[in-house]
Coordinates of C-alpha atoms and ligand atoms in Angstrom, one line a residue:
X1 CA 9.0 -27.1 7.9
X2 CA 6.9 -26.3 4.8
X3 CA 5.7 -22.7 4.9
X4 CA 2.0 -21.9 4.4
X5 CA 1.3 -19.5 1.6
X6 CA -0.5 -16.2 2.6
X7 CA -2.8 -15.9 -0.4
X8 CA -3.1 -12.2 -1.0
X9 CA -5.1 -12.7 -4.2
X10 CA -8.0 -14.5 -2.5
X11 CA -7.9 -12.3 0.6
X12 CA -8.1 -9.2 -1.6
X13 CA -11.0 -10.7 -3.6
X14 CA -12.9 -11.3 -0.4
X15 CA -12.3 -7.6 0.6
X16 CA -13.6 -6.4 -2.8
X17 CA -16.8 -8.5 -2.4
X18 CA -17.4 -7.0 1.0
X19 CA -16.8 -3.5 -0.4
X20 CA -19.1 -4.1 -3.3
X21 CA -21.8 -5.2 -0.8
X22 CA -21.4 -2.0 1.2
X23 CA -21.6 0.1 -2.1
X24 CA -24.9 -1.7 -3.0
X25 CA -26.3 -0.8 0.5
X26 CA -25.1 2.8 0.2
X27 CA -26.8 3.1 -3.2
X28 CA -30.0 1.5 -1.9
X29 CA -30.1 4.1 0.8
X30 CA -29.9 6.9 -1.8
X31 CA -26.2 7.7 -1.1
X32 CA -23.9 8.5 -4.0
X33 CA -21.3 5.9 -5.1
X34 CA -17.8 6.4 -3.5
X35 CA -15.7 8.3 -6.1
X36 CA -12.0 8.0 -6.7
X37 CA -10.0 10.3 -9.0
X38 CA -6.7 8.8 -10.2
X39 CA -4.1 11.2 -11.7
X40 CA -1.2 10.1 -13.8
X41 CA 1.4 12.5 -15.2
X42 CA 3.5 11.1 -18.1
X43 CA 3.4 7.6 -19.4
X44 CA 5.6 5.5 -17.1
X45 CA 4.6 2.0 -18.3
X46 CA 4.6 0.5 -14.7
X47 CA 2.4 3.4 -13.6
X48 CA 0.0 2.9 -16.5
X49 CA -0.5 -0.8 -15.5
X50 CA -1.1 0.2 -11.8
X51 CA -3.6 2.9 -12.8
X52 CA -5.5 0.6 -15.1
X53 CA -5.7 -2.1 -12.3
X54 CA -7.0 0.5 -9.9
X55 CA -9.7 1.6 -12.4
X56 CA -10.7 -2.0 -13.0
X57 CA -11.0 -2.5 -9.2
X58 CA -13.3 0.5 -9.0
X59 CA -15.6 -0.9 -11.7
X60 CA -15.7 -4.2 -9.9
X61 CA -16.8 -2.8 -6.6
X62 CA -19.2 -0.2 -8.1
X63 CA -17.2 3.0 -7.3
X64 CA -17.4 6.1 -9.5
X65 CA -13.9 6.6 -10.9
X66 CA -12.3 9.4 -12.9
X67 CA -8.9 9.1 -14.6
X68 CA -6.7 12.1 -15.4
X69 CA -3.9 11.3 -17.8
X70 CA -1.8 14.4 -18.0
X71 CA 1.2 14.9 -20.4
X72 CA 4.7 14.6 -18.9
X73 CA 5.3 18.4 -19.5
X74 CA 2.4 19.3 -17.2
X75 CA 3.5 22.2 -14.9
X76 CA 3.4 21.8 -11.1
X77 CA 0.9 24.7 -10.8
X78 CA -1.5 22.9 -13.3
X79 CA -1.3 19.7 -11.3
X80 CA -1.8 21.6 -8.0
X81 CA -4.9 23.4 -9.5
X82 CA -6.4 20.1 -10.6
X83 CA -5.9 18.7 -7.1
X84 CA -7.5 21.8 -5.7
X85 CA -10.6 21.4 -7.9
X86 CA -10.9 17.7 -7.0
X87 CA -10.6 18.7 -3.3
X88 CA -13.8 20.7 -3.8
X89 CA -15.7 18.2 -6.0
X90 CA -18.5 16.5 -4.0
X91 CA -18.5 13.5 -6.4
X92 CA -14.9 12.7 -5.4
X93 CA -14.1 11.1 -2.1
X94 CA -10.5 10.0 -2.8
X95 CA -7.7 11.5 -4.8
X96 CA -4.7 9.4 -5.8
X97 CA -1.7 10.9 -7.6
X98 CA 0.3 8.1 -9.1
X99 CA 4.0 8.2 -8.2
X100 CA 6.7 8.7 -9.4
X101 CA 6.0 12.2 -10.8
X102 CA 8.3 13.7 -13.5
X103 CA 11.5 15.3 -12.1
X104 CA 10.3 18.9 -12.5
X105 CA 7.3 18.4 -10.1
X106 CA 7.9 18.4 -6.4
X107 CA 5.9 15.3 -5.2
X108 CA 5.7 16.4 -1.6
X109 CA 4.0 19.7 -2.6
X110 CA 1.4 17.8 -4.5
X111 CA 0.8 15.3 -1.7
X112 CA 0.3 18.2 0.7
X113 CA -2.2 19.9 -1.6
X114 CA -4.6 16.9 -1.3
X115 CA -7.2 17.4 1.4
X116 CA -6.2 14.9 4.1
X117 CA -9.8 13.6 4.2
X118 CA -9.4 12.6 0.5
X119 CA -5.9 11.4 0.8
X120 CA -6.7 7.7 0.1
X121 CA -2.9 6.9 -0.3
X122 CA -2.4 8.0 3.3
X123 CA 0.8 9.9 2.3
X124 CA -0.2 13.4 3.6
X125 CA 1.8 14.4 6.7
X126 CA -1.4 14.7 8.7
X127 CA -2.3 11.1 8.0
X128 CA 1.2 9.8 8.7
X129 CA 1.1 11.8 12.0
X130 CA -2.3 10.3 12.8
X131 CA -0.9 6.8 12.2
X132 CA 2.1 7.6 14.5
X133 CA -0.3 8.8 17.2
X134 CA -2.7 5.8 16.8
X135 CA -5.5 8.1 15.7
X136 CA -8.0 7.1 13.0
X137 CA -7.2 8.3 9.5
X138 CA -6.2 7.2 6.1
X139 CA -3.4 4.6 6.4
X140 CA -0.8 4.0 3.6
X141 CA -2.1 1.2 1.5
X142 CA 0.8 -1.2 1.2
X143 CA 1.6 -1.4 5.0
X144 CA -2.1 -1.5 5.7
X145 CA -2.5 -4.4 3.3
X146 CA 0.5 -6.2 4.9
X147 CA -1.2 -5.9 8.4
X148 CA -4.3 -7.5 7.0
X149 CA -2.2 -10.4 5.6
X150 CA -0.4 -10.8 9.0
X151 CA -3.7 -10.9 10.8
X152 CA -5.0 -13.5 8.4
X153 CA -2.3 -15.9 9.5
X154 CA -4.0 -16.0 13.0
X155 CA -0.5 -15.7 14.6
X156 CA -0.3 -13.5 17.6
X157 CA 1.8 -10.4 16.6
X158 CA 2.4 -8.8 20.0
X159 CA 6.0 -9.2 21.2
X160 CA 7.3 -10.4 17.8
X161 CA 10.7 -9.0 16.5
X162 CA 10.1 -7.6 13.1
X163 CA 12.7 -6.5 10.6
X164 CA 11.7 -4.2 7.7
X165 CA 14.1 -4.0 4.8
X166 CA 13.7 -0.5 3.2
X167 CA 13.1 2.9 4.7
X168 CA 10.9 4.6 2.1
X169 CA 8.2 7.1 3.2
X170 CA 5.5 5.1 1.5
X171 CA 6.4 1.6 2.6
X172 CA 9.2 1.0 5.1
X173 CA 8.6 3.9 7.6
X174 CA 4.8 3.5 7.9
X175 CA 5.2 -0.3 8.0
X176 CA 7.4 0.1 11.1
X177 CA 4.7 2.2 12.8
X178 CA 1.9 -0.3 11.9
X179 CA 4.0 -3.1 13.4
X180 CA 4.8 -1.0 16.5
X181 CA 1.0 -0.2 16.8
X182 CA 0.5 -4.0 16.7
X183 CA 2.9 -4.3 19.6
X184 CA 5.8 -5.8 17.6
X185 CA 9.3 -4.6 18.1
X186 CA 10.2 -3.2 14.6
X187 CA 13.7 -2.6 13.2
X188 CA 14.1 -0.6 10.0
X189 CA 17.1 -1.6 7.9
X190 CA 18.6 0.5 5.1
X191 CA 21.7 0.7 2.9
X192 CA 23.9 1.8 5.9
X193 CA 22.6 -0.9 8.3
X194 CA 25.3 -3.2 9.6
X195 CA 25.2 -7.0 9.6
X196 CA 21.8 -7.4 7.9
X197 CA 22.1 -11.2 8.0
X198 CA 22.2 -11.2 11.9
X199 CA 19.3 -8.9 12.1
X200 CA 17.1 -10.8 9.7
X201 CA 18.1 -14.1 11.2
X202 CA 16.7 -13.0 14.6
X203 CA 13.4 -11.7 13.1
X204 CA 10.1 -13.4 13.7
X205 CA 8.6 -11.3 10.9
X206 CA 10.5 -10.0 7.9
X207 CA 9.0 -7.4 5.5
X208 CA 11.2 -7.0 2.4
X209 CA 10.8 -3.9 0.3
X210 CA 14.2 -3.5 -1.4
X211 CA 13.5 -4.2 -5.1
X212 CA 16.4 -6.7 -5.6
X213 CA 15.9 -10.2 -6.6
X214 CA 17.2 -12.8 -4.1
X215 CA 18.1 -10.1 -1.6
X216 CA 17.2 -12.3 1.3
X217 CA 18.8 -15.7 0.8
X218 CA 17.8 -18.9 2.7
X219 CA 20.7 -18.6 5.1
X220 CA 19.2 -15.4 6.6
X221 CA 15.8 -16.9 7.3
X222 CA 14.9 -17.8 10.9
X223 CA 13.1 -21.2 10.9
X224 CA 9.4 -20.6 11.5
X225 CA 9.5 -16.9 10.5
X226 CA 6.7 -15.0 8.8
X227 CA 8.0 -13.6 5.5
X228 CA 6.3 -10.7 3.7
X229 CA 7.7 -10.0 0.2
X230 CA 6.9 -6.5 -1.2
X231 CA 9.6 -6.6 -3.9
X232 CA 8.5 -6.9 -7.5
X233 CA 11.5 -7.8 -9.8
X234 CA 11.8 -9.4 -13.2
X235 CA 14.4 -12.1 -13.2
X236 CA 16.7 -13.1 -16.1
X237 CA 14.0 -15.5 -17.4
X238 CA 11.5 -12.6 -17.5
X239 CA 9.5 -14.0 -14.5
X240 CA 8.2 -11.7 -11.7
X241 CA 9.9 -12.5 -8.4
X242 CA 10.2 -10.9 -5.0
X243 CA 13.2 -9.9 -2.8
X244 CA 13.2 -13.2 -0.9
X245 CA 14.5 -16.6 -2.1
X246 CA 11.0 -18.1 -2.4
X247 CA 12.1 -21.8 -2.6
X248 CA 14.2 -21.4 0.6
X249 CA 11.4 -19.5 2.3
X250 CA 9.0 -22.3 1.5
X251 CA 11.4 -24.8 3.1
X252 CA 12.2 -22.8 6.3
X253 CA 9.5 -20.2 7.2
X254 CA 6.1 -20.8 8.7
X255 CA 4.3 -18.3 6.4
X256 CA 5.3 -16.6 3.2
X257 CA 3.7 -14.3 0.6
X258 CA 4.1 -15.2 -3.1
X259 CA 5.1 -12.7 -5.8
X260 CA 2.9 -12.1 -7.6
X261 CA -0.4 -12.7 -5.7
X262 CA 0.8 -11.6 -2.2
X263 CA 1.1 -8.0 -1.2
X264 CA 0.3 -6.4 -4.6
X265 CA -3.5 -7.2 -4.6
X266 CA -3.6 -6.2 -0.9
X267 CA -2.3 -2.7 -1.7
X268 CA -5.1 -2.3 -4.2
X269 CA -7.7 -3.6 -1.7
X270 CA -6.5 -1.2 0.9
X271 CA -7.0 1.7 -1.5
X272 CA -10.6 0.6 -2.0
X273 CA -11.0 0.4 1.8
X274 CA -9.7 3.9 2.3
X275 CA -11.9 5.3 -0.5
X276 CA -15.0 3.6 1.1
X277 CA -14.0 5.0 4.5
X278 CA -13.6 8.5 3.0
X279 CA -17.0 8.3 1.3
X280 CA -18.6 7.2 4.6
X281 CA -17.0 10.1 6.4
X282 CA -18.1 12.6 3.7
X283 CA -21.7 11.4 3.7
X284 CA -21.8 11.6 7.5
X285 CA -20.5 15.2 7.3
X286 CA -22.3 16.3 4.2
Ligands
GUN1 N1 3.6 4.3 -6.9 C1 4.0 3.0 -6.4 N2 3.2 2.7 -5.4 C2 2.3 3.7 -5.2 C3 1.2 3.9 -4.3 O1 0.9 3.1 -3.5 N3 0.5 5.1 -4.5 C4 0.8 6.0 -5.4 N4 0.1 7.1 -5.5 N5 1.8 5.8 -6.3 C5 2.6 4.7 -6.2

């Protein structure tokens, strides 16, 4: 079997074109442009790259965007106060605080200060709860982007066994709920899980979010599986690679996402979708 590539880059580009179209219509109706505020504390190089990509996406689709680059020594109360002001700002529909935050700031307190209606990351407990209960709300961007990729394959999802490698609050756990909501049977694996190979080998869908190159070797892959690689690692040659052995995946799976160009662009597209949704809700309420 030769796997088909799930091209996140082009699927995300199509989503951006659709969003840009909606923004043009909003503006033609006299509505304000959707507004996104992105806050970065400190100068983590990976965060700086992500934030600049998010701003570039905003420009491309016609969103209003504001960037807050705060020094690493910023006190938690100052950050909470900024979030509080943005919660009240009518030009801002979405607030994103780039993670990780410096050690002295309690990230959960900051996440919980964001008005759930402006929580375009979908990390607020209210939004996670809404996802769990299958109620409408802001959905965490990476799992939401993965669901869009899975739907693009055209494969029926219901009844499929899905294994998620990684139990983080922002990826693994909401990913399991998304898959459950799509009527898959999800299993979340973590560092204490036993016999990973047997679990992955049985899975029709594998979502890898470990952050270790070659974590999933070819011998673990069920022939015909759908493989979603969320890992972003730099190998010894300096090349970006995922968590799954890509050559083996291409030979054995039915579908596979590349790294780069798979899940990454979809996370960014999902953020734009959430911001547009927030703006539509705010204009309906306002
Ligand atoms: N850091 C890594 N991924 C993310 C994300 O999706 N949102 C935020 N806010 N920070 C991140």
